[in-house]
Amino acid sequence: MGTQYITPDLQRWIAEQLRAGVGAAQLVQSMVGAGWQQKIALQAVAQAKIDGWFKKSPETPANAGLPDADIADGRTWVQAHDRQVPVIMTMEHPRVIVFGQLLDADECQAIIDAARPRMSRSETVAEEKDGSEVNAARTSRGMFFERGETDVVTRLEQRIAALVNWPIENGEGLQVLNYQPGAEYQPHYDYFDPSHASSAAILRRGGQRVGTFLVYLNTPKRGGATTFPDVKLAVKPVQGQGVFFSYDKPDPSTLSLHGGAPVLEGEKWVATKWLRQGRFV
């Protein structure tokens, strides 16, 4: 293969792709598939982000594309607002990233302590009517914080926003779930099914969900993994770690089917942040 150079034409093409919302990792993958050397592709995309070739024009929505982390250059650490966190695992399709050390033990406990008095049986979006309902597939207990309700919730929201380059206001309030032994959440999708009776009203509050960020607040003794059945992936719950995944449309082809495996011993506490296309109100 001959020598390849980052030409002005390549710069313009990369800028167009980034302005259109194509993620850095996806862009590098496309370039490699088109015959570019991986080293050149990584260098070009990284340089584009540093030099701002892709600055959005006024008519381009600030939230175009999908949430994603800046890890196309192979870095093993990412800045998460006020701390650096390690990148433990990545997958392209579905887009899954596992981050470590997102919260320390004291922060995890502070969220659990604030949530515990407000827990009730978890519900899911109703299929035949507006609102939500108890579902036998989901046997956890849960509650919701308002955005920025406590100092530690604010810090977590800021870290998540920085990690996946998505505005805080485009996120729902943090949900905390508790799974006792035997409790589970059977495989499901987080996007809203447009055919459900309640979806129209939900989508008016910020558009479709495009990403999910789970943060483990404790480490169960056994069980409780986050599973992705379509790709045979299981992420074990470890205190302070987070798993992020995105989905670009409400369709099973996103391979974003996931579930919470039964807790076999001990209990599991997890915080969930759902990311919307637009500002969540």
PDB file of C-alpha atoms in Angstrom:
ATOM      1  CA  MET A   1       0.000   0.000   0.000  1.00  0.00           C
ATOM      2  CA  GLY A   2       1.416   3.404  -0.997  1.00  0.00           C
ATOM      3  CA  THR A   3       1.929   6.385   1.266  1.00  0.00           C
ATOM      4  CA  GLN A   4      -1.316   8.116   2.265  1.00  0.00           C
ATOM      5  CA  TYR A   5      -1.678  11.779   3.169  1.00  0.00           C
ATOM      6  CA  ILE A   6      -4.263  13.898   4.943  1.00  0.00           C
ATOM      7  CA  THR A   7      -5.277  16.123   2.039  1.00  0.00           C
ATOM      8  CA  PRO A   8      -7.582  19.179   2.083  1.00  0.00           C
ATOM      9  CA  ASP A   9     -10.232  17.099   0.303  1.00  0.00           C
ATOM     10  CA  LEU A  10     -10.039  14.466   3.051  1.00  0.00           C
ATOM     11  CA  GLN A  11     -10.268  17.189   5.696  1.00  0.00           C
ATOM     12  CA  ARG A  12     -13.408  18.586   4.078  1.00  0.00           C
ATOM     13  CA  TRP A  13     -14.996  15.141   3.844  1.00  0.00           C
ATOM     14  CA  ILE A  14     -14.254  14.354   7.503  1.00  0.00           C
ATOM     15  CA  ALA A  15     -15.667  17.744   8.513  1.00  0.00           C
ATOM     16  CA  GLU A  16     -18.887  17.035   6.592  1.00  0.00           C
ATOM     17  CA  GLN A  17     -19.265  13.645   8.260  1.00  0.00           C
ATOM     18  CA  LEU A  18     -18.694  15.032  11.758  1.00  0.00           C
ATOM     19  CA  ARG A  19     -21.113  17.906  11.152  1.00  0.00           C
ATOM     20  CA  ALA A  20     -23.699  15.346  10.058  1.00  0.00           C
ATOM     21  CA  GLY A  21     -23.348  13.628  13.428  1.00  0.00           C
ATOM     22  CA  VAL A  22     -21.278  10.586  12.435  1.00  0.00           C
ATOM     23  CA  GLY A  23     -19.380   9.336  15.500  1.00  0.00           C
ATOM     24  CA  ALA A  24     -15.585   9.349  15.459  1.00  0.00           C
ATOM     25  CA  ALA A  25     -15.331   5.572  15.871  1.00  0.00           C
ATOM     26  CA  GLN A  26     -17.819   4.939  13.079  1.00  0.00           C
ATOM     27  CA  LEU A  27     -15.977   7.409  10.849  1.00  0.00           C
ATOM     28  CA  VAL A  28     -12.623   5.694  11.376  1.00  0.00           C
ATOM     29  CA  GLN A  29     -14.220   2.332  10.653  1.00  0.00           C
ATOM     30  CA  SER A  30     -15.704   3.683   7.397  1.00  0.00           C
ATOM     31  CA  MET A  31     -12.336   5.088   6.323  1.00  0.00           C
ATOM     32  CA  VAL A  32     -10.553   1.794   6.991  1.00  0.00           C
ATOM     33  CA  GLY A  33     -13.258  -0.015   5.032  1.00  0.00           C
ATOM     34  CA  ALA A  34     -12.645   2.373   2.128  1.00  0.00           C
ATOM     35  CA  GLY A  35      -8.938   1.528   2.065  1.00  0.00           C
ATOM     36  CA  TRP A  36      -7.382   4.087   4.393  1.00  0.00           C
ATOM     37  CA  GLN A  37      -4.667   2.909   6.746  1.00  0.00           C
ATOM     38  CA  GLN A  38      -6.004   2.767  10.301  1.00  0.00           C
ATOM     39  CA  LYS A  39      -3.152   4.930  11.592  1.00  0.00           C
ATOM     40  CA  ILE A  40      -3.926   7.663   9.035  1.00  0.00           C
ATOM     41  CA  ALA A  41      -7.669   7.449   9.709  1.00  0.00           C
ATOM     42  CA  LEU A  42      -7.190   7.770  13.474  1.00  0.00           C
ATOM     43  CA  GLN A  43      -4.770  10.661  13.015  1.00  0.00           C
ATOM     44  CA  ALA A  44      -7.052  12.514  10.609  1.00  0.00           C
ATOM     45  CA  VAL A  45     -10.169  12.219  12.751  1.00  0.00           C
ATOM     46  CA  ALA A  46      -8.291  13.109  15.935  1.00  0.00           C
ATOM     47  CA  GLN A  47      -6.772  16.166  14.218  1.00  0.00           C
ATOM     48  CA  ALA A  48     -10.204  17.206  12.972  1.00  0.00           C
ATOM     49  CA  LYS A  49     -11.580  17.191  16.509  1.00  0.00           C
ATOM     50  CA  ILE A  50      -8.557  19.066  17.898  1.00  0.00           C
ATOM     51  CA  ASP A  51      -8.510  21.754  15.188  1.00  0.00           C
ATOM     52  CA  GLY A  52     -12.291  22.102  14.978  1.00  0.00           C
ATOM     53  CA  TRP A  53     -12.677  21.345  11.251  1.00  0.00           C
ATOM     54  CA  PHE A  54     -16.178  20.108  12.051  1.00  0.00           C
ATOM     55  CA  LYS A  55     -17.523  23.165  13.910  1.00  0.00           C
ATOM     56  CA  LYS A  56     -21.238  23.130  13.358  1.00  0.00           C
ATOM     57  CA  SER A  57     -22.818  25.749  11.175  1.00  0.00           C
ATOM     58  CA  PRO A  58     -25.661  27.781  12.760  1.00  0.00           C
ATOM     59  CA  GLU A  59     -28.306  25.676  11.013  1.00  0.00           C
ATOM     60  CA  THR A  60     -26.939  22.386  12.374  1.00  0.00           C
ATOM     61  CA  PRO A  61     -28.678  21.233  15.584  1.00  0.00           C
ATOM     62  CA  ALA A  62     -26.308  21.152  18.547  1.00  0.00           C
ATOM     63  CA  ASN A  63     -27.466  17.638  19.374  1.00  0.00           C
ATOM     64  CA  ALA A  64     -27.090  16.097  15.907  1.00  0.00           C
ATOM     65  CA  GLY A  65     -25.975  12.462  15.813  1.00  0.00           C
ATOM     66  CA  LEU A  66     -25.700  10.140  18.771  1.00  0.00           C
ATOM     67  CA  PRO A  67     -23.996  10.321  22.150  1.00  0.00           C
ATOM     68  CA  ASP A  68     -20.561   8.699  22.068  1.00  0.00           C
ATOM     69  CA  ALA A  69     -17.158   8.853  23.728  1.00  0.00           C
ATOM     70  CA  ASP A  70     -14.018  10.294  22.119  1.00  0.00           C
ATOM     71  CA  ILE A  71     -12.043   7.048  22.027  1.00  0.00           C
ATOM     72  CA  ALA A  72     -11.442   6.546  18.302  1.00  0.00           C
ATOM     73  CA  ASP A  73      -7.736   7.247  18.792  1.00  0.00           C
ATOM     74  CA  GLY A  74      -7.390   4.197  21.028  1.00  0.00           C
ATOM     75  CA  ARG A  75      -7.055   6.062  24.312  1.00  0.00           C
ATOM     76  CA  THR A  76      -7.567   4.035  27.472  1.00  0.00           C
ATOM     77  CA  TRP A  77      -8.655   6.939  29.703  1.00  0.00           C
ATOM     78  CA  VAL A  78     -11.347   9.573  29.141  1.00  0.00           C
ATOM     79  CA  GLN A  79     -11.917  12.836  30.966  1.00  0.00           C
ATOM     80  CA  ALA A  80     -15.251  12.712  32.778  1.00  0.00           C
ATOM     81  CA  HIS A  81     -15.764  16.306  33.954  1.00  0.00           C
ATOM     82  CA  ASP A  82     -13.765  16.316  37.210  1.00  0.00           C
ATOM     83  CA  ARG A  83     -11.931  12.977  36.881  1.00  0.00           C
ATOM     84  CA  GLN A  84     -10.324  10.622  34.413  1.00  0.00           C
ATOM     85  CA  VAL A  85     -11.974   7.224  34.045  1.00  0.00           C
ATOM     86  CA  PRO A  86     -10.570   4.107  32.360  1.00  0.00           C
ATOM     87  CA  VAL A  87     -12.155   2.586  29.254  1.00  0.00           C
ATOM     88  CA  ILE A  88     -12.538  -1.102  30.111  1.00  0.00           C
ATOM     89  CA  MET A  89     -14.336  -2.517  27.075  1.00  0.00           C
ATOM     90  CA  THR A  90     -15.817  -1.309  23.776  1.00  0.00           C
ATOM     91  CA  MET A  91     -18.050  -2.807  21.109  1.00  0.00           C
ATOM     92  CA  GLU A  92     -19.090  -1.220  17.817  1.00  0.00           C
ATOM     93  CA  HIS A  93     -22.446  -2.899  17.055  1.00  0.00           C
ATOM     94  CA  PRO A  94     -24.225  -2.569  19.290  1.00  0.00           C
ATOM     95  CA  ARG A  95     -22.298   0.458  20.512  1.00  0.00           C
ATOM     96  CA  VAL A  96     -21.322  -0.545  24.056  1.00  0.00           C
ATOM     97  CA  ILE A  97     -18.639   1.037  26.240  1.00  0.00           C
ATOM     98  CA  VAL A  98     -17.766   0.019  29.801  1.00  0.00           C
ATOM     99  CA  PHE A  99     -16.108   2.691  31.968  1.00  0.00           C
ATOM    100  CA  GLY A 100     -14.411   2.165  35.324  1.00  0.00           C
ATOM    101  CA  GLN A 101     -14.140   4.335  38.450  1.00  0.00           C
ATOM    102  CA  LEU A 102     -17.030   6.615  37.483  1.00  0.00           C
ATOM    103  CA  LEU A 103     -18.099   6.874  41.135  1.00  0.00           C
ATOM    104  CA  ASP A 104     -16.170   6.133  44.322  1.00  0.00           C
ATOM    105  CA  ALA A 105     -17.615   4.030  47.141  1.00  0.00           C
ATOM    106  CA  ASP A 106     -18.753   7.045  49.184  1.00  0.00           C
ATOM    107  CA  GLU A 107     -20.573   8.550  46.192  1.00  0.00           C
ATOM    108  CA  CYS A 108     -22.293   5.243  45.475  1.00  0.00           C
ATOM    109  CA  GLN A 109     -23.442   4.967  49.080  1.00  0.00           C
ATOM    110  CA  ALA A 110     -24.695   8.570  49.100  1.00  0.00           C
ATOM    111  CA  ILE A 111     -26.949   7.847  46.125  1.00  0.00           C
ATOM    112  CA  ILE A 112     -28.251   4.626  47.729  1.00  0.00           C
ATOM    113  CA  ASP A 113     -28.944   6.395  51.042  1.00  0.00           C
ATOM    114  CA  ALA A 114     -30.846   9.207  49.315  1.00  0.00           C
ATOM    115  CA  ALA A 115     -32.860   6.781  47.177  1.00  0.00           C
ATOM    116  CA  ARG A 116     -33.709   4.095  49.756  1.00  0.00           C
ATOM    117  CA  PRO A 117     -36.625   5.869  51.511  1.00  0.00           C
ATOM    118  CA  ARG A 118     -38.339   6.587  48.170  1.00  0.00           C
ATOM    119  CA  MET A 119     -38.266   3.117  46.597  1.00  0.00           C
ATOM    120  CA  SER A 120     -41.404   1.472  45.179  1.00  0.00           C
ATOM    121  CA  ARG A 121     -42.192  -1.369  42.753  1.00  0.00           C
ATOM    122  CA  SER A 122     -40.723  -0.573  39.322  1.00  0.00           C
ATOM    123  CA  GLU A 123     -43.047  -0.023  36.371  1.00  0.00           C
ATOM    124  CA  THR A 124     -42.679  -0.037  32.586  1.00  0.00           C
ATOM    125  CA  VAL A 125     -44.309   2.034  29.825  1.00  0.00           C
ATOM    126  CA  ALA A 126     -47.893   0.889  29.276  1.00  0.00           C
ATOM    127  CA  GLU A 127     -48.644  -0.661  25.889  1.00  0.00           C
ATOM    128  CA  GLU A 128     -52.421  -0.261  25.732  1.00  0.00           C
ATOM    129  CA  LYS A 129     -52.927   3.035  27.577  1.00  0.00           C
ATOM    130  CA  ASP A 130     -51.162   6.232  28.575  1.00  0.00           C
ATOM    131  CA  GLY A 131     -48.711   6.127  31.485  1.00  0.00           C
ATOM    132  CA  SER A 132     -46.867   3.218  33.095  1.00  0.00           C
ATOM    133  CA  GLU A 133     -47.794  -0.073  34.731  1.00  0.00           C
ATOM    134  CA  VAL A 134     -46.367  -2.906  36.832  1.00  0.00           C
ATOM    135  CA  ASN A 135     -44.889  -5.598  34.592  1.00  0.00           C
ATOM    136  CA  ALA A 136     -44.032  -9.160  35.620  1.00  0.00           C
ATOM    137  CA  ALA A 137     -40.850  -8.928  33.507  1.00  0.00           C
ATOM    138  CA  ARG A 138     -39.444  -6.277  35.838  1.00  0.00           C
ATOM    139  CA  THR A 139     -39.209  -7.303  39.481  1.00  0.00           C
ATOM    140  CA  SER A 140     -37.020  -4.542  40.893  1.00  0.00           C
ATOM    141  CA  ARG A 141     -37.883  -1.566  43.092  1.00  0.00           C
ATOM    142  CA  GLY A 142     -36.990   1.943  41.997  1.00  0.00           C
ATOM    143  CA  MET A 143     -37.292   5.724  42.220  1.00  0.00           C
ATOM    144  CA  PHE A 144     -36.362   8.826  40.204  1.00  0.00           C
ATOM    145  CA  PHE A 145     -34.257  11.854  41.135  1.00  0.00           C
ATOM    146  CA  GLU A 146     -34.869  15.203  39.502  1.00  0.00           C
ATOM    147  CA  ARG A 147     -31.928  16.437  37.444  1.00  0.00           C
ATOM    148  CA  GLY A 148     -29.414  18.040  39.789  1.00  0.00           C
ATOM    149  CA  GLU A 149     -31.426  17.100  42.884  1.00  0.00           C
ATOM    150  CA  THR A 150     -28.369  16.380  45.052  1.00  0.00           C
ATOM    151  CA  ASP A 151     -24.669  17.236  44.827  1.00  0.00           C
ATOM    152  CA  VAL A 152     -23.631  13.677  43.996  1.00  0.00           C
ATOM    153  CA  VAL A 153     -26.399  13.307  41.400  1.00  0.00           C
ATOM    154  CA  THR A 154     -25.201  16.555  39.805  1.00  0.00           C
ATOM    155  CA  ARG A 155     -21.612  15.289  39.663  1.00  0.00           C
ATOM    156  CA  LEU A 156     -22.685  12.008  38.096  1.00  0.00           C
ATOM    157  CA  GLU A 157     -24.784  13.803  35.481  1.00  0.00           C
ATOM    158  CA  GLN A 158     -21.855  16.078  34.635  1.00  0.00           C
ATOM    159  CA  ARG A 159     -19.515  13.104  34.255  1.00  0.00           C
ATOM    160  CA  ILE A 160     -21.929  11.223  32.007  1.00  0.00           C
ATOM    161  CA  ALA A 161     -22.493  14.314  29.837  1.00  0.00           C
ATOM    162  CA  ALA A 162     -18.734  14.788  29.425  1.00  0.00           C
ATOM    163  CA  LEU A 163     -18.065  11.110  28.722  1.00  0.00           C
ATOM    164  CA  VAL A 164     -20.548  10.734  25.862  1.00  0.00           C
ATOM    165  CA  ASN A 165     -20.652  14.365  24.645  1.00  0.00           C
ATOM    166  CA  TRP A 166     -24.372  14.842  25.296  1.00  0.00           C
ATOM    167  CA  PRO A 167     -26.053  17.810  27.027  1.00  0.00           C
ATOM    168  CA  ILE A 168     -27.247  17.291  30.595  1.00  0.00           C
ATOM    169  CA  GLU A 169     -30.624  18.759  29.660  1.00  0.00           C
ATOM    170  CA  ASN A 170     -31.090  15.971  27.090  1.00  0.00           C
ATOM    171  CA  GLY A 171     -31.129  13.388  29.863  1.00  0.00           C
ATOM    172  CA  GLU A 172     -34.017  12.119  31.958  1.00  0.00           C
ATOM    173  CA  GLY A 173     -33.806  12.239  35.718  1.00  0.00           C
ATOM    174  CA  LEU A 174     -31.549   9.601  37.254  1.00  0.00           C
ATOM    175  CA  GLN A 175     -33.401   6.382  38.116  1.00  0.00           C
ATOM    176  CA  VAL A 176     -32.128   4.165  40.944  1.00  0.00           C
ATOM    177  CA  LEU A 177     -33.110   0.484  41.021  1.00  0.00           C
ATOM    178  CA  ASN A 178     -32.687  -2.159  43.695  1.00  0.00           C
ATOM    179  CA  TYR A 179     -32.747  -5.879  42.890  1.00  0.00           C
ATOM    180  CA  GLN A 180     -33.129  -8.364  45.747  1.00  0.00           C
ATOM    181  CA  PRO A 181     -32.223 -12.080  45.338  1.00  0.00           C
ATOM    182  CA  GLY A 182     -34.188 -13.510  42.432  1.00  0.00           C
ATOM    183  CA  ALA A 183     -35.155 -10.117  41.040  1.00  0.00           C
ATOM    184  CA  GLU A 184     -34.456  -9.440  37.372  1.00  0.00           C
ATOM    185  CA  TYR A 185     -35.391  -7.350  34.355  1.00  0.00           C
ATOM    186  CA  GLN A 186     -36.032  -9.600  31.392  1.00  0.00           C
ATOM    187  CA  PRO A 187     -34.545  -8.575  27.997  1.00  0.00           C
ATOM    188  CA  HIS A 188     -36.140  -5.435  26.562  1.00  0.00           C
ATOM    189  CA  TYR A 189     -35.437  -2.300  24.542  1.00  0.00           C
ATOM    190  CA  ASP A 190     -35.135   1.166  26.094  1.00  0.00           C
ATOM    191  CA  TYR A 191     -36.420   3.115  23.092  1.00  0.00           C
ATOM    192  CA  PHE A 192     -40.119   3.943  22.942  1.00  0.00           C
ATOM    193  CA  ASP A 193     -42.154   1.789  20.581  1.00  0.00           C
ATOM    194  CA  PRO A 194     -44.056   4.254  18.326  1.00  0.00           C
ATOM    195  CA  SER A 195     -46.989   1.820  18.173  1.00  0.00           C
ATOM    196  CA  HIS A 196     -47.666   2.010  21.922  1.00  0.00           C
ATOM    197  CA  ALA A 197     -50.567   4.190  23.011  1.00  0.00           C
ATOM    198  CA  SER A 198     -48.439   6.127  25.510  1.00  0.00           C
ATOM    199  CA  SER A 199     -45.487   6.851  23.199  1.00  0.00           C
ATOM    200  CA  ALA A 200     -46.833   9.998  21.521  1.00  0.00           C
ATOM    201  CA  ALA A 201     -47.101  11.885  24.808  1.00  0.00           C
ATOM    202  CA  ILE A 202     -43.710  10.615  25.997  1.00  0.00           C
ATOM    203  CA  LEU A 203     -41.935  11.652  22.792  1.00  0.00           C
ATOM    204  CA  ARG A 204     -43.230  15.215  23.132  1.00  0.00           C
ATOM    205  CA  ARG A 205     -41.084  15.601  26.259  1.00  0.00           C
ATOM    206  CA  GLY A 206     -37.724  15.334  24.498  1.00  0.00           C
ATOM    207  CA  GLY A 207     -37.954  13.017  21.544  1.00  0.00           C
ATOM    208  CA  GLN A 208     -36.843   9.417  21.292  1.00  0.00           C
ATOM    209  CA  ARG A 209     -34.316   7.820  23.640  1.00  0.00           C
ATOM    210  CA  VAL A 210     -30.962   7.389  21.890  1.00  0.00           C
ATOM    211  CA  GLY A 211     -28.728   6.085  24.659  1.00  0.00           C
ATOM    212  CA  THR A 212     -28.616   4.438  28.077  1.00  0.00           C
ATOM    213  CA  PHE A 213     -25.969   4.824  30.784  1.00  0.00           C
ATOM    214  CA  LEU A 214     -26.028   2.364  33.699  1.00  0.00           C
ATOM    215  CA  VAL A 215     -23.887   2.904  36.789  1.00  0.00           C
ATOM    216  CA  TYR A 216     -23.428   0.109  39.333  1.00  0.00           C
ATOM    217  CA  LEU A 217     -23.726   1.360  42.920  1.00  0.00           C
ATOM    218  CA  ASN A 218     -22.611  -1.903  44.553  1.00  0.00           C
ATOM    219  CA  THR A 219     -21.210  -5.314  43.633  1.00  0.00           C
ATOM    220  CA  PRO A 220     -23.629  -8.227  44.177  1.00  0.00           C
ATOM    221  CA  LYS A 221     -22.134 -11.436  45.524  1.00  0.00           C
ATOM    222  CA  ARG A 222     -23.457 -13.435  42.549  1.00  0.00           C
ATOM    223  CA  GLY A 223     -25.517 -12.684  39.462  1.00  0.00           C
ATOM    224  CA  GLY A 224     -27.080  -9.446  38.291  1.00  0.00           C
ATOM    225  CA  ALA A 225     -25.117  -8.990  35.055  1.00  0.00           C
ATOM    226  CA  THR A 226     -26.344  -6.643  32.333  1.00  0.00           C
ATOM    227  CA  THR A 227     -26.890  -8.917  29.345  1.00  0.00           C
ATOM    228  CA  PHE A 228     -27.092  -8.250  25.603  1.00  0.00           C
ATOM    229  CA  PRO A 229     -28.619 -11.482  24.238  1.00  0.00           C
ATOM    230  CA  ASP A 230     -28.225 -10.625  20.537  1.00  0.00           C
ATOM    231  CA  VAL A 231     -24.428 -10.502  20.837  1.00  0.00           C
ATOM    232  CA  LYS A 232     -23.927 -12.904  23.765  1.00  0.00           C
ATOM    233  CA  LEU A 233     -22.442 -10.175  25.966  1.00  0.00           C
ATOM    234  CA  ALA A 234     -22.717 -10.005  29.759  1.00  0.00           C
ATOM    235  CA  VAL A 235     -21.339  -7.062  31.747  1.00  0.00           C
ATOM    236  CA  LYS A 236     -20.786  -7.952  35.387  1.00  0.00           C
ATOM    237  CA  PRO A 237     -21.932  -5.329  37.903  1.00  0.00           C
ATOM    238  CA  VAL A 238     -18.922  -3.824  39.703  1.00  0.00           C
ATOM    239  CA  GLN A 239     -19.323  -0.903  42.094  1.00  0.00           C
ATOM    240  CA  GLY A 240     -18.469   2.430  40.486  1.00  0.00           C
ATOM    241  CA  GLN A 241     -18.359   1.129  36.923  1.00  0.00           C
ATOM    242  CA  GLY A 242     -20.699   2.281  34.169  1.00  0.00           C
ATOM    243  CA  VAL A 243     -21.921   0.726  30.923  1.00  0.00           C
ATOM    244  CA  PHE A 244     -23.134   2.927  28.066  1.00  0.00           C
ATOM    245  CA  PHE A 245     -24.948   1.826  24.919  1.00  0.00           C
ATOM    246  CA  SER A 246     -26.710   3.723  22.143  1.00  0.00           C
ATOM    247  CA  TYR A 247     -29.346   3.025  19.505  1.00  0.00           C
ATOM    248  CA  ASP A 248     -29.993   5.230  16.476  1.00  0.00           C
ATOM    249  CA  LYS A 249     -33.582   4.174  15.814  1.00  0.00           C
ATOM    250  CA  PRO A 250     -36.432   2.330  17.558  1.00  0.00           C
ATOM    251  CA  ASP A 251     -35.736  -0.958  15.844  1.00  0.00           C
ATOM    252  CA  PRO A 252     -34.369  -4.399  16.840  1.00  0.00           C
ATOM    253  CA  SER A 253     -31.615  -4.028  14.210  1.00  0.00           C
ATOM    254  CA  THR A 254     -29.800  -1.814  16.724  1.00  0.00           C
ATOM    255  CA  LEU A 255     -29.031  -5.031  18.674  1.00  0.00           C
ATOM    256  CA  SER A 256     -29.727  -3.028  21.844  1.00  0.00           C
ATOM    257  CA  LEU A 257     -31.874  -5.770  23.394  1.00  0.00           C
ATOM    258  CA  HIS A 258     -30.645  -6.012  26.981  1.00  0.00           C
ATOM    259  CA  GLY A 259     -31.702  -7.200  30.403  1.00  0.00           C
ATOM    260  CA  GLY A 260     -30.749  -7.474  34.042  1.00  0.00           C
ATOM    261  CA  ALA A 261     -29.963 -11.087  34.893  1.00  0.00           C
ATOM    262  CA  PRO A 262     -31.385 -12.437  38.161  1.00  0.00           C
ATOM    263  CA  VAL A 263     -29.476 -11.604  41.325  1.00  0.00           C
ATOM    264  CA  LEU A 264     -28.391 -14.946  42.784  1.00  0.00           C
ATOM    265  CA  GLU A 265     -26.887 -13.797  46.075  1.00  0.00           C
ATOM    266  CA  GLY A 266     -26.828 -10.430  47.808  1.00  0.00           C
ATOM    267  CA  GLU A 267     -28.541  -7.433  46.228  1.00  0.00           C
ATOM    268  CA  LYS A 268     -27.883  -5.066  43.320  1.00  0.00           C
ATOM    269  CA  TRP A 269     -28.157  -1.278  43.257  1.00  0.00           C
ATOM    270  CA  VAL A 270     -27.892   0.453  39.883  1.00  0.00           C
ATOM    271  CA  ALA A 271     -28.484   3.996  38.612  1.00  0.00           C
ATOM    272  CA  THR A 272     -29.814   4.571  35.084  1.00  0.00           C
ATOM    273  CA  LYS A 273     -29.602   7.713  32.951  1.00  0.00           C
ATOM    274  CA  TRP A 274     -31.602   7.674  29.708  1.00  0.00           C
ATOM    275  CA  LEU A 275     -30.505  10.103  26.993  1.00  0.00           C
ATOM    276  CA  ARG A 276     -33.033  11.765  24.688  1.00  0.00           C
ATOM    277  CA  GLN A 277     -32.712  13.323  21.220  1.00  0.00           C
ATOM    278  CA  GLY A 278     -33.608  16.755  22.581  1.00  0.00           C
ATOM    279  CA  ARG A 279     -34.144  18.633  25.803  1.00  0.00           C
ATOM    280  CA  PHE A 280     -36.131  16.529  28.293  1.00  0.00           C
ATOM    281  CA  VAL A 281     -38.881  18.477  30.067  1.00  0.00           C
TER     282      VAL A 281
END
